[in-house]
PDB file of C-alpha atoms in Angstrom:
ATOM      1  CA  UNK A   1      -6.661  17.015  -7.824  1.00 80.00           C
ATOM      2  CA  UNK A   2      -7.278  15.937  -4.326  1.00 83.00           C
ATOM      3  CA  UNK A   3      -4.892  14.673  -2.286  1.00 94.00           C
ATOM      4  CA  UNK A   4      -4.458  12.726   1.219  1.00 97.00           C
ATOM      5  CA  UNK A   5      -1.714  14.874   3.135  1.00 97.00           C
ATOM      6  CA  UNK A   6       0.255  13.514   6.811  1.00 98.00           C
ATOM      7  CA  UNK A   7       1.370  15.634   9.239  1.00 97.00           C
ATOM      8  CA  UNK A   8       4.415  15.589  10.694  1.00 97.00           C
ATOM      9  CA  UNK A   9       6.150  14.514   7.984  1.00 97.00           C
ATOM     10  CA  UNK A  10       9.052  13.495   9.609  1.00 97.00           C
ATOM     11  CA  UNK A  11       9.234  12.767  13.658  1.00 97.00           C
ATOM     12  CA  UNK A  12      12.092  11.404  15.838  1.00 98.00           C
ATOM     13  CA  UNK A  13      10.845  10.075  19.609  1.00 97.00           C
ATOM     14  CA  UNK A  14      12.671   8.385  22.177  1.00 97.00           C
ATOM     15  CA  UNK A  15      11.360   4.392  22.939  1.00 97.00           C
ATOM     16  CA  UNK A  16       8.477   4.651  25.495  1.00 97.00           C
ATOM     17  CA  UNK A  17       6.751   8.139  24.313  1.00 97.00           C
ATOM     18  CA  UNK A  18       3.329   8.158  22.525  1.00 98.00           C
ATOM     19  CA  UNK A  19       3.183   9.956  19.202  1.00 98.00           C
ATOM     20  CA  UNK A  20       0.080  10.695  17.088  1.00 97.00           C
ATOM     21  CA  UNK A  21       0.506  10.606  13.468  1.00 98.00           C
ATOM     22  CA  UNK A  22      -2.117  12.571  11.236  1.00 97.00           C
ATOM     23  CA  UNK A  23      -3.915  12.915   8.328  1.00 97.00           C
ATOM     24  CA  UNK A  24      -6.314  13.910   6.175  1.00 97.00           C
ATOM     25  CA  UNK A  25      -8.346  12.028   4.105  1.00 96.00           C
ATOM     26  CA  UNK A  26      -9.762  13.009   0.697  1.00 95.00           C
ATOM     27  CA  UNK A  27     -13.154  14.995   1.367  1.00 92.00           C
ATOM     28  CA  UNK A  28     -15.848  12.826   0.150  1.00 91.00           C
ATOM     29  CA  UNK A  29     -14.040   9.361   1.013  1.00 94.00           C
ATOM     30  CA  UNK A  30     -15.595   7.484   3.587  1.00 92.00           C
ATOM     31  CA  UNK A  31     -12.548   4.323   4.032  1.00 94.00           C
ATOM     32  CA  UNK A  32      -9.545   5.198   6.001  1.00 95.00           C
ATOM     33  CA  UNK A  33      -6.712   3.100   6.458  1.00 96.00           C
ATOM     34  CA  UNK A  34      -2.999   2.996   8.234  1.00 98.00           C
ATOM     35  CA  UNK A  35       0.236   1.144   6.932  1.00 98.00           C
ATOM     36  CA  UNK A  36       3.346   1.232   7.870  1.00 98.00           C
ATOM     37  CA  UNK A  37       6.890   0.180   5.393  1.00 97.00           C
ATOM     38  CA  UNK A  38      10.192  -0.540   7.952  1.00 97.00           C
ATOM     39  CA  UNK A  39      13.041   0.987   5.650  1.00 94.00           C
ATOM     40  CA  UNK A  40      14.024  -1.932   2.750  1.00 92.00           C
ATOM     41  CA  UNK A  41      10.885  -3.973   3.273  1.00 94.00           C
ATOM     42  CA  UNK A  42       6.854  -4.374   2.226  1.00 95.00           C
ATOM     43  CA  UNK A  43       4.112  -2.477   2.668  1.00 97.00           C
ATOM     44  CA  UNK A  44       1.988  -3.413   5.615  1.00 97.00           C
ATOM     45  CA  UNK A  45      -1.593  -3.162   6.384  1.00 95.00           C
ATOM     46  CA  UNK A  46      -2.123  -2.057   9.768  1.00 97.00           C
ATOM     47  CA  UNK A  47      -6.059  -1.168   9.711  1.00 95.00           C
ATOM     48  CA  UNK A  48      -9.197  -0.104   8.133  1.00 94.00           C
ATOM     49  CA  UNK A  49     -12.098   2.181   9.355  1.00 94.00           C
ATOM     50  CA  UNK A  50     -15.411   3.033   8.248  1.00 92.00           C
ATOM     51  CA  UNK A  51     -18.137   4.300  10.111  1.00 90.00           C
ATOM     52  CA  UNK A  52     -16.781   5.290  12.991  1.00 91.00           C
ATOM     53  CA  UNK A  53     -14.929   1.932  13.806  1.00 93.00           C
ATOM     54  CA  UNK A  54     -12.296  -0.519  12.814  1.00 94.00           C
ATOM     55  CA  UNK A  55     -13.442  -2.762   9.809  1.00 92.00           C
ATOM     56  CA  UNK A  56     -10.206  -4.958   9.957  1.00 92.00           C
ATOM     57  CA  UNK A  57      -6.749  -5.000  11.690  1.00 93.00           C
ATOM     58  CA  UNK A  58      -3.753  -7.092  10.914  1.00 93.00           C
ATOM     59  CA  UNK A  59      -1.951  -8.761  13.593  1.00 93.00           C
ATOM     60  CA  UNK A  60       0.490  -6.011  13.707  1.00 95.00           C
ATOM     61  CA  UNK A  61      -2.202  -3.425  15.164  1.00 96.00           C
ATOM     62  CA  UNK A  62      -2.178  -5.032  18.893  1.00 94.00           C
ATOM     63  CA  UNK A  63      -3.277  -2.863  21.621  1.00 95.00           C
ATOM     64  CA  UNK A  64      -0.248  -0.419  21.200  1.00 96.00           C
ATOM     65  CA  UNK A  65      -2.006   0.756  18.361  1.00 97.00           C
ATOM     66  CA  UNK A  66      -5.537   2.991  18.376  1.00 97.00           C
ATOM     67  CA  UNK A  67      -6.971   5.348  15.729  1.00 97.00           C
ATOM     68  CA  UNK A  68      -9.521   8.063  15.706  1.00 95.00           C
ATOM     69  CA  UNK A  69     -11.229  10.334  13.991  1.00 92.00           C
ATOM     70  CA  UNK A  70     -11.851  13.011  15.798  1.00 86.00           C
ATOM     71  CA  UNK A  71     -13.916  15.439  13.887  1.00 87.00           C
ATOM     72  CA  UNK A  72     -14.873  15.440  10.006  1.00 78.00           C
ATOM     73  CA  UNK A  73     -11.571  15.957   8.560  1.00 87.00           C
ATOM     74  CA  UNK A  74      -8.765  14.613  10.543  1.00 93.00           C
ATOM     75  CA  UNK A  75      -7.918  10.477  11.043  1.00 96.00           C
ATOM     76  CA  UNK A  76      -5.132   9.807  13.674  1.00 97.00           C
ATOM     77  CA  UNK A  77      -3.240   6.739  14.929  1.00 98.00           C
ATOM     78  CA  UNK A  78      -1.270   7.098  17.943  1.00 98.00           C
ATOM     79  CA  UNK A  79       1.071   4.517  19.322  1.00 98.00           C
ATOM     80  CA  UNK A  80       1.198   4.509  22.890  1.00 95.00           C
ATOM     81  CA  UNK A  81       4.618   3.234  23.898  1.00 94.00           C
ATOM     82  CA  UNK A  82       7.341   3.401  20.679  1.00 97.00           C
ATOM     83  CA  UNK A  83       9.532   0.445  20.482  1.00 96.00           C
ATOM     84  CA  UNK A  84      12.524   1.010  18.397  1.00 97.00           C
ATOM     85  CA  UNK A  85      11.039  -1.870  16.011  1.00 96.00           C
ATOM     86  CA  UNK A  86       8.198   1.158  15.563  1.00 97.00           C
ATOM     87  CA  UNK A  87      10.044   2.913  12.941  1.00 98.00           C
ATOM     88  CA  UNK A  88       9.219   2.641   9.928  1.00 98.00           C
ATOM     89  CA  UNK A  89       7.377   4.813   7.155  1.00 98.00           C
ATOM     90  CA  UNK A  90       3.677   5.114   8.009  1.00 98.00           C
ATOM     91  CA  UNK A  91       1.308   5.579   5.147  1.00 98.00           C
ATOM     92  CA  UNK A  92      -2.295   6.888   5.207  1.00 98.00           C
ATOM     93  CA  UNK A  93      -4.845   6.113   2.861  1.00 97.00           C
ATOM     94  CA  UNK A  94      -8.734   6.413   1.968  1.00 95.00           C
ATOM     95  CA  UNK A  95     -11.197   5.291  -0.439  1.00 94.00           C
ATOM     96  CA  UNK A  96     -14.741   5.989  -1.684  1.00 92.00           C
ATOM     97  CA  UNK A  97     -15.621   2.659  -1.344  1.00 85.00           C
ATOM     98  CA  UNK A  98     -14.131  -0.454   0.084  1.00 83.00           C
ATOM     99  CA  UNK A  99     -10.790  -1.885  -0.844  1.00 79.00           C
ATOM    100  CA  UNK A 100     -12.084  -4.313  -2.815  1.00 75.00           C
ATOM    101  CA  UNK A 101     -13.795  -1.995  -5.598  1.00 76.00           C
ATOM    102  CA  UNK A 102     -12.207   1.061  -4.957  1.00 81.00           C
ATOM    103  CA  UNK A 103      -8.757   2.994  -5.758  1.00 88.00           C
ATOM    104  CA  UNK A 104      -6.935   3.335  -2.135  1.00 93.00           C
ATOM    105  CA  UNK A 105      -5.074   6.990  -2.573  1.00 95.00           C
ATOM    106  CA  UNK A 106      -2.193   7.327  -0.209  1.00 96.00           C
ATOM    107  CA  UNK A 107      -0.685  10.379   1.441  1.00 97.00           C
ATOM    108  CA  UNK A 108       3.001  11.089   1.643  1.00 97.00           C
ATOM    109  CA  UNK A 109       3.877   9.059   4.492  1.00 98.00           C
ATOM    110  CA  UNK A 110       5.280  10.297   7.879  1.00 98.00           C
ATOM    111  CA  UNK A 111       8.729   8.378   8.454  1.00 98.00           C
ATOM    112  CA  UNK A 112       9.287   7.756  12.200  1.00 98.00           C
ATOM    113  CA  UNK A 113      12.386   7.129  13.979  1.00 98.00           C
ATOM    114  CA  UNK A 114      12.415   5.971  17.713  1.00 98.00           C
ATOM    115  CA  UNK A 115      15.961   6.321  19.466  1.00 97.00           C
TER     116      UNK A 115
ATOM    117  CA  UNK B   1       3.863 -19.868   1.645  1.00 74.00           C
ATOM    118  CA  UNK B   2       3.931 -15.649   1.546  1.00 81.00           C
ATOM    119  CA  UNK B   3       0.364 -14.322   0.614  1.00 90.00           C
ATOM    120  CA  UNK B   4       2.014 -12.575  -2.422  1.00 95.00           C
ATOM    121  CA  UNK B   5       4.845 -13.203  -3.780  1.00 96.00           C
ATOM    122  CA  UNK B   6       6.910 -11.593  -6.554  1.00 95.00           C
ATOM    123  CA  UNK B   7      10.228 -11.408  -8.234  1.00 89.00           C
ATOM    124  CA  UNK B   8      12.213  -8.925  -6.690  1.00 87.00           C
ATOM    125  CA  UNK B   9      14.766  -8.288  -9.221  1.00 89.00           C
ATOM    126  CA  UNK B  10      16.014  -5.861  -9.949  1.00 94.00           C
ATOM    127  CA  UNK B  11      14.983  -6.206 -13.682  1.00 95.00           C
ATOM    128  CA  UNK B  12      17.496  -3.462 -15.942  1.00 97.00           C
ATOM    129  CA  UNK B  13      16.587  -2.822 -19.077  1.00 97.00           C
ATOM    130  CA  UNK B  14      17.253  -0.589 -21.589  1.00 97.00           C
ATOM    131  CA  UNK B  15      14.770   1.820 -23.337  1.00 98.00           C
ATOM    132  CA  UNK B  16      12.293   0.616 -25.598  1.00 98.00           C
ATOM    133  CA  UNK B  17      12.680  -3.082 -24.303  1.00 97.00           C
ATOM    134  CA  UNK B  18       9.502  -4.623 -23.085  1.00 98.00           C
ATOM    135  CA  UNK B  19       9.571  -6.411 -19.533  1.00 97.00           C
ATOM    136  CA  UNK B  20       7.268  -8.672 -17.548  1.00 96.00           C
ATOM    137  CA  UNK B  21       6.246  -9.325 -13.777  1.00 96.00           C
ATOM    138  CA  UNK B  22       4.549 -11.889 -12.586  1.00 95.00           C
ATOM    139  CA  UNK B  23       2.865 -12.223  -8.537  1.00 96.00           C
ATOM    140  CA  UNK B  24       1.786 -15.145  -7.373  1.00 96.00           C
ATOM    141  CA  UNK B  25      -1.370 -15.754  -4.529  1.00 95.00           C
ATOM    142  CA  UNK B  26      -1.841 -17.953  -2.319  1.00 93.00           C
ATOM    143  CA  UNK B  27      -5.686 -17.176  -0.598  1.00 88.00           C
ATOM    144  CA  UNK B  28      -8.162 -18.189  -3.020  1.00 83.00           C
ATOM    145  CA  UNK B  29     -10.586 -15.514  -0.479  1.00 82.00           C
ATOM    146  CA  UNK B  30      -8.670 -12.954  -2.798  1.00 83.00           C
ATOM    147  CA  UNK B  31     -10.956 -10.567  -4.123  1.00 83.00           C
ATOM    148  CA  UNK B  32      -9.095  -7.906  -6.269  1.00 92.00           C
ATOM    149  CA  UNK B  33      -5.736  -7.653  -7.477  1.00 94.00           C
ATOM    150  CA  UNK B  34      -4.194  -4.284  -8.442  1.00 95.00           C
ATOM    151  CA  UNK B  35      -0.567  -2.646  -9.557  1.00 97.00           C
ATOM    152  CA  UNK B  36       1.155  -0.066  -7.706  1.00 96.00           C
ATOM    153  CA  UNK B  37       3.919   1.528  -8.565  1.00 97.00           C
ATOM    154  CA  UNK B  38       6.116   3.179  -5.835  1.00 97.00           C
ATOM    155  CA  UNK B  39       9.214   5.685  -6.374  1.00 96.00           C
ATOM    156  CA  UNK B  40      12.289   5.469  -3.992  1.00 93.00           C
ATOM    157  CA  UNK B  41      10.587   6.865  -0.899  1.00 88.00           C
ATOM    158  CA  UNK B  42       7.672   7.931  -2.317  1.00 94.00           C
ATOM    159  CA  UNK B  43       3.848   6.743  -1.350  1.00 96.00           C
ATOM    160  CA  UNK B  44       2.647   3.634  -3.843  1.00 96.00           C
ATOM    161  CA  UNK B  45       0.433   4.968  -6.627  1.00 95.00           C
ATOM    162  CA  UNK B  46      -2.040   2.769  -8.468  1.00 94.00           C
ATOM    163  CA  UNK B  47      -1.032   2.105 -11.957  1.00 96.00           C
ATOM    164  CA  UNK B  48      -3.948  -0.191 -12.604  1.00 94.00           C
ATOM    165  CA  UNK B  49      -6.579  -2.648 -11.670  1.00 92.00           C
ATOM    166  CA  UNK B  50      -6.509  -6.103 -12.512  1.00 93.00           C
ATOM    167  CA  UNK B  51      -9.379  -8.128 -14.399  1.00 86.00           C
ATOM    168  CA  UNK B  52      -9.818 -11.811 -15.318  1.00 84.00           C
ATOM    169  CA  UNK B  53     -10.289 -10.709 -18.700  1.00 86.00           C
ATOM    170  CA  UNK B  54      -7.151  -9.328 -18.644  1.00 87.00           C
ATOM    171  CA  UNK B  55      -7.162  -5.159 -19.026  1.00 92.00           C
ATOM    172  CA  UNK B  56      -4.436  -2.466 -21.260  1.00 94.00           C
ATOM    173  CA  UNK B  57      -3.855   1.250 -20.611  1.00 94.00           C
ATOM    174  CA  UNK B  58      -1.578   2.198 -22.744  1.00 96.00           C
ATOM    175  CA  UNK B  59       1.228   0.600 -22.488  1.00 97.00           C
ATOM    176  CA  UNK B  60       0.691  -1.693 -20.064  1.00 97.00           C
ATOM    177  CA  UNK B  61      -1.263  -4.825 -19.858  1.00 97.00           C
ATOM    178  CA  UNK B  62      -2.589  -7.045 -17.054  1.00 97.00           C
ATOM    179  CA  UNK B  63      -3.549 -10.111 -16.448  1.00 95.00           C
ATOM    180  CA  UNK B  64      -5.203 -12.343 -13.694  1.00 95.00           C
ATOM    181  CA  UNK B  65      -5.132 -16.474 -13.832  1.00 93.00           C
ATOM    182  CA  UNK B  66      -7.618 -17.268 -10.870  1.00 91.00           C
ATOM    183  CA  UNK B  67      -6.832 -20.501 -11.403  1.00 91.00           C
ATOM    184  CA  UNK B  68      -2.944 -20.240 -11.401  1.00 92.00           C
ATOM    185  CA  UNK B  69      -3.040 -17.740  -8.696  1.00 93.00           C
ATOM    186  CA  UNK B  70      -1.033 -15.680 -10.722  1.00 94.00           C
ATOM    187  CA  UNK B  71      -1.328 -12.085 -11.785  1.00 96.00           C
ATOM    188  CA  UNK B  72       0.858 -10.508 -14.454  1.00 96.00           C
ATOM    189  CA  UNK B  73       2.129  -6.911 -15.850  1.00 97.00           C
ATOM    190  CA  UNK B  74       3.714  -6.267 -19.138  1.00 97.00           C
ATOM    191  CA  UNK B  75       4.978  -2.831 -19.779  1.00 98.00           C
ATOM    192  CA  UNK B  76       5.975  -2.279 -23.733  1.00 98.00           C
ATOM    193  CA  UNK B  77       8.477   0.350 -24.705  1.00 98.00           C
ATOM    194  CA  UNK B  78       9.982   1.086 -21.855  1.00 98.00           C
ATOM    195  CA  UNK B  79      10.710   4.582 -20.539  1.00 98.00           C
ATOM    196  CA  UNK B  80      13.202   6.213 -18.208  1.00 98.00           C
ATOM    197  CA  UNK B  81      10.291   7.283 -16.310  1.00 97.00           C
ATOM    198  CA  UNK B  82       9.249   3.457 -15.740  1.00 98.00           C
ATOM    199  CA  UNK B  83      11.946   3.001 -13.636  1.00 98.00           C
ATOM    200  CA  UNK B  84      10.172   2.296  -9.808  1.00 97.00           C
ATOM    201  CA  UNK B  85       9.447  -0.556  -7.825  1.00 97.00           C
ATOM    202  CA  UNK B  86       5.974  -2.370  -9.075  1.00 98.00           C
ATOM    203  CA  UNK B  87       4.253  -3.744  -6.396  1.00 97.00           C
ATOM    204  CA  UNK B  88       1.539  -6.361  -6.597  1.00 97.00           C
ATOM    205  CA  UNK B  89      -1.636  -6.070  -4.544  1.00 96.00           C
ATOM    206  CA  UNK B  90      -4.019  -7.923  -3.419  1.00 95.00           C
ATOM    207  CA  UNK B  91      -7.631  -7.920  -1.613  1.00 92.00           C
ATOM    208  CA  UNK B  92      -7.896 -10.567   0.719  1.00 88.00           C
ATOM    209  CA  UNK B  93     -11.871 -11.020   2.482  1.00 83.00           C
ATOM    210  CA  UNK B  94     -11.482 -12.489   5.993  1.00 79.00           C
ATOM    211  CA  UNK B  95     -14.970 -11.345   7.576  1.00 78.00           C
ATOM    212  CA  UNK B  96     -13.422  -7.709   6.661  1.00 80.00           C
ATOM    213  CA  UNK B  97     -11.240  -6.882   3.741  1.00 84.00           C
ATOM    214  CA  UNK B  98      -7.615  -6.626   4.137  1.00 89.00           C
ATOM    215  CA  UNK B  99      -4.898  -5.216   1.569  1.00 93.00           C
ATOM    216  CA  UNK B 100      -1.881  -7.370   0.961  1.00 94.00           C
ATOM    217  CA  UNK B 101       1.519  -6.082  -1.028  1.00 96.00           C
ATOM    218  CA  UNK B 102       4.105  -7.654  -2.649  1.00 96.00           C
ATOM    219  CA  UNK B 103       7.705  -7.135  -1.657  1.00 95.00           C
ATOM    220  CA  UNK B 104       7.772  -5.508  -5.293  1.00 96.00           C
ATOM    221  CA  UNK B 105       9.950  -5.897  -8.261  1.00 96.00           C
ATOM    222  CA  UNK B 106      12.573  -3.548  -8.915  1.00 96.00           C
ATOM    223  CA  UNK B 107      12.950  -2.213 -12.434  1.00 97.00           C
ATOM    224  CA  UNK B 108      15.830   0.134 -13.802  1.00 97.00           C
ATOM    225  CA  UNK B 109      14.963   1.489 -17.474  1.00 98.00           C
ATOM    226  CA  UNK B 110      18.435   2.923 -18.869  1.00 96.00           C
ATOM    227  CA  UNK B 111      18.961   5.078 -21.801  1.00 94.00           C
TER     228      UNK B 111
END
């Protein structure tokens, strides 16, 4: 069965460095989306992309925040400058269609810790 | 007012018992409603959508009250394997569609 996978899965950074978090979609999905769960609490939406370019952000996703997709495979989000309020499990996910018809499939997560 | 609210337990029951959750919304722009289940540290996993006419797999059943705001999941004869968080989820349209969880309900299913 196909599966979304994240790379690293785990990564420790010190406050102020820029990490990129990575994954990879299911093949034939064409919705991408970042969350993020701070240890204890909720699942947050962070963003959605499709086409090339965000579809919807929450306030959380402030300039700090970008995604990409740089080839056909791979969907990023990097964080420019951790805080230590950054870590938290982040969660990948992707559809076949939007969020509204369609199953979201997640990936494993990559928990981050900034010291 | 939180977008979605649930119980958040932690419900324990024993095995074979049957158990409810109930969500509550409060954006009537909600679109779609869903269950997730998530596992101590795990990624959530869909468990089912949710339809106004109210939809069963298996052992579970769900049901949506657009009018209430209120979404519900009943799982009958309850297995150790139940035991996860449930989380309630919801499709909100603001000029793009955003996905809302629930805080999520506990449940422990002992033998």
């Amino acid at each position: 069965e196909p599966e979304v996978t994240q790379t690293p899965s785990h990564q420790v950074t010190q406050m102020g460095q820029e990490v990129i978090l990575r994954c990879v979609p299911i093949s034939n999905h064409l919705y991408f989306y970042w969350y993020r769960q701070i240890l204890g609490q909720k699942v947050e939406f962070l963003v959605s992309f499709y086409n090339n370019e965000i579809s919807e952000k929450s306030e959380i996703f402030d300039d700090q925040f970008s995604v990409e997709r740089p080839d056909g495979s791979n969907f990023t989000l990097k964080i420019r400058s951790t805080k230590l309020e950054d870590s938290a499990m982040y969660f990948c996910a992707s559809s076949l269609g939007g969020a509204a018809l369609e199953t979201q499939y997640f990936g494993p997560g990559t928990r981050l810790l900034v010291l | 007012r939180k977008e979605v609210e649930q119980d958040p337990g932690p419900f324990n029951v024993p095995e074979g018992a049957t158990v409810a959750f109930n969500c509550t919304y409060s954006n009537s722009a909600s679109q779609s409603f869903f269950w997730y289940r998530q596992d101590c540290r795990k990624e959530p996993k869909l468990l089912m959508s949710v339809y106004s006419s109210g939809n069963e797999d298996g052992r579970f059943t769900a049901q949506l009250n657009r009018a209430s705001q209120y979404i519900s999941l009943l799982i009958r004869d309850s297995k150790l394997s139940d035991s996860a968080t449930y989380l309630c989820v919801v499709i909100l349209y603001t000029g793009g569609f955003k996905t809302i969880f629930g805080a999520g309900t506990r449940l422990f299913v002992k033998a």
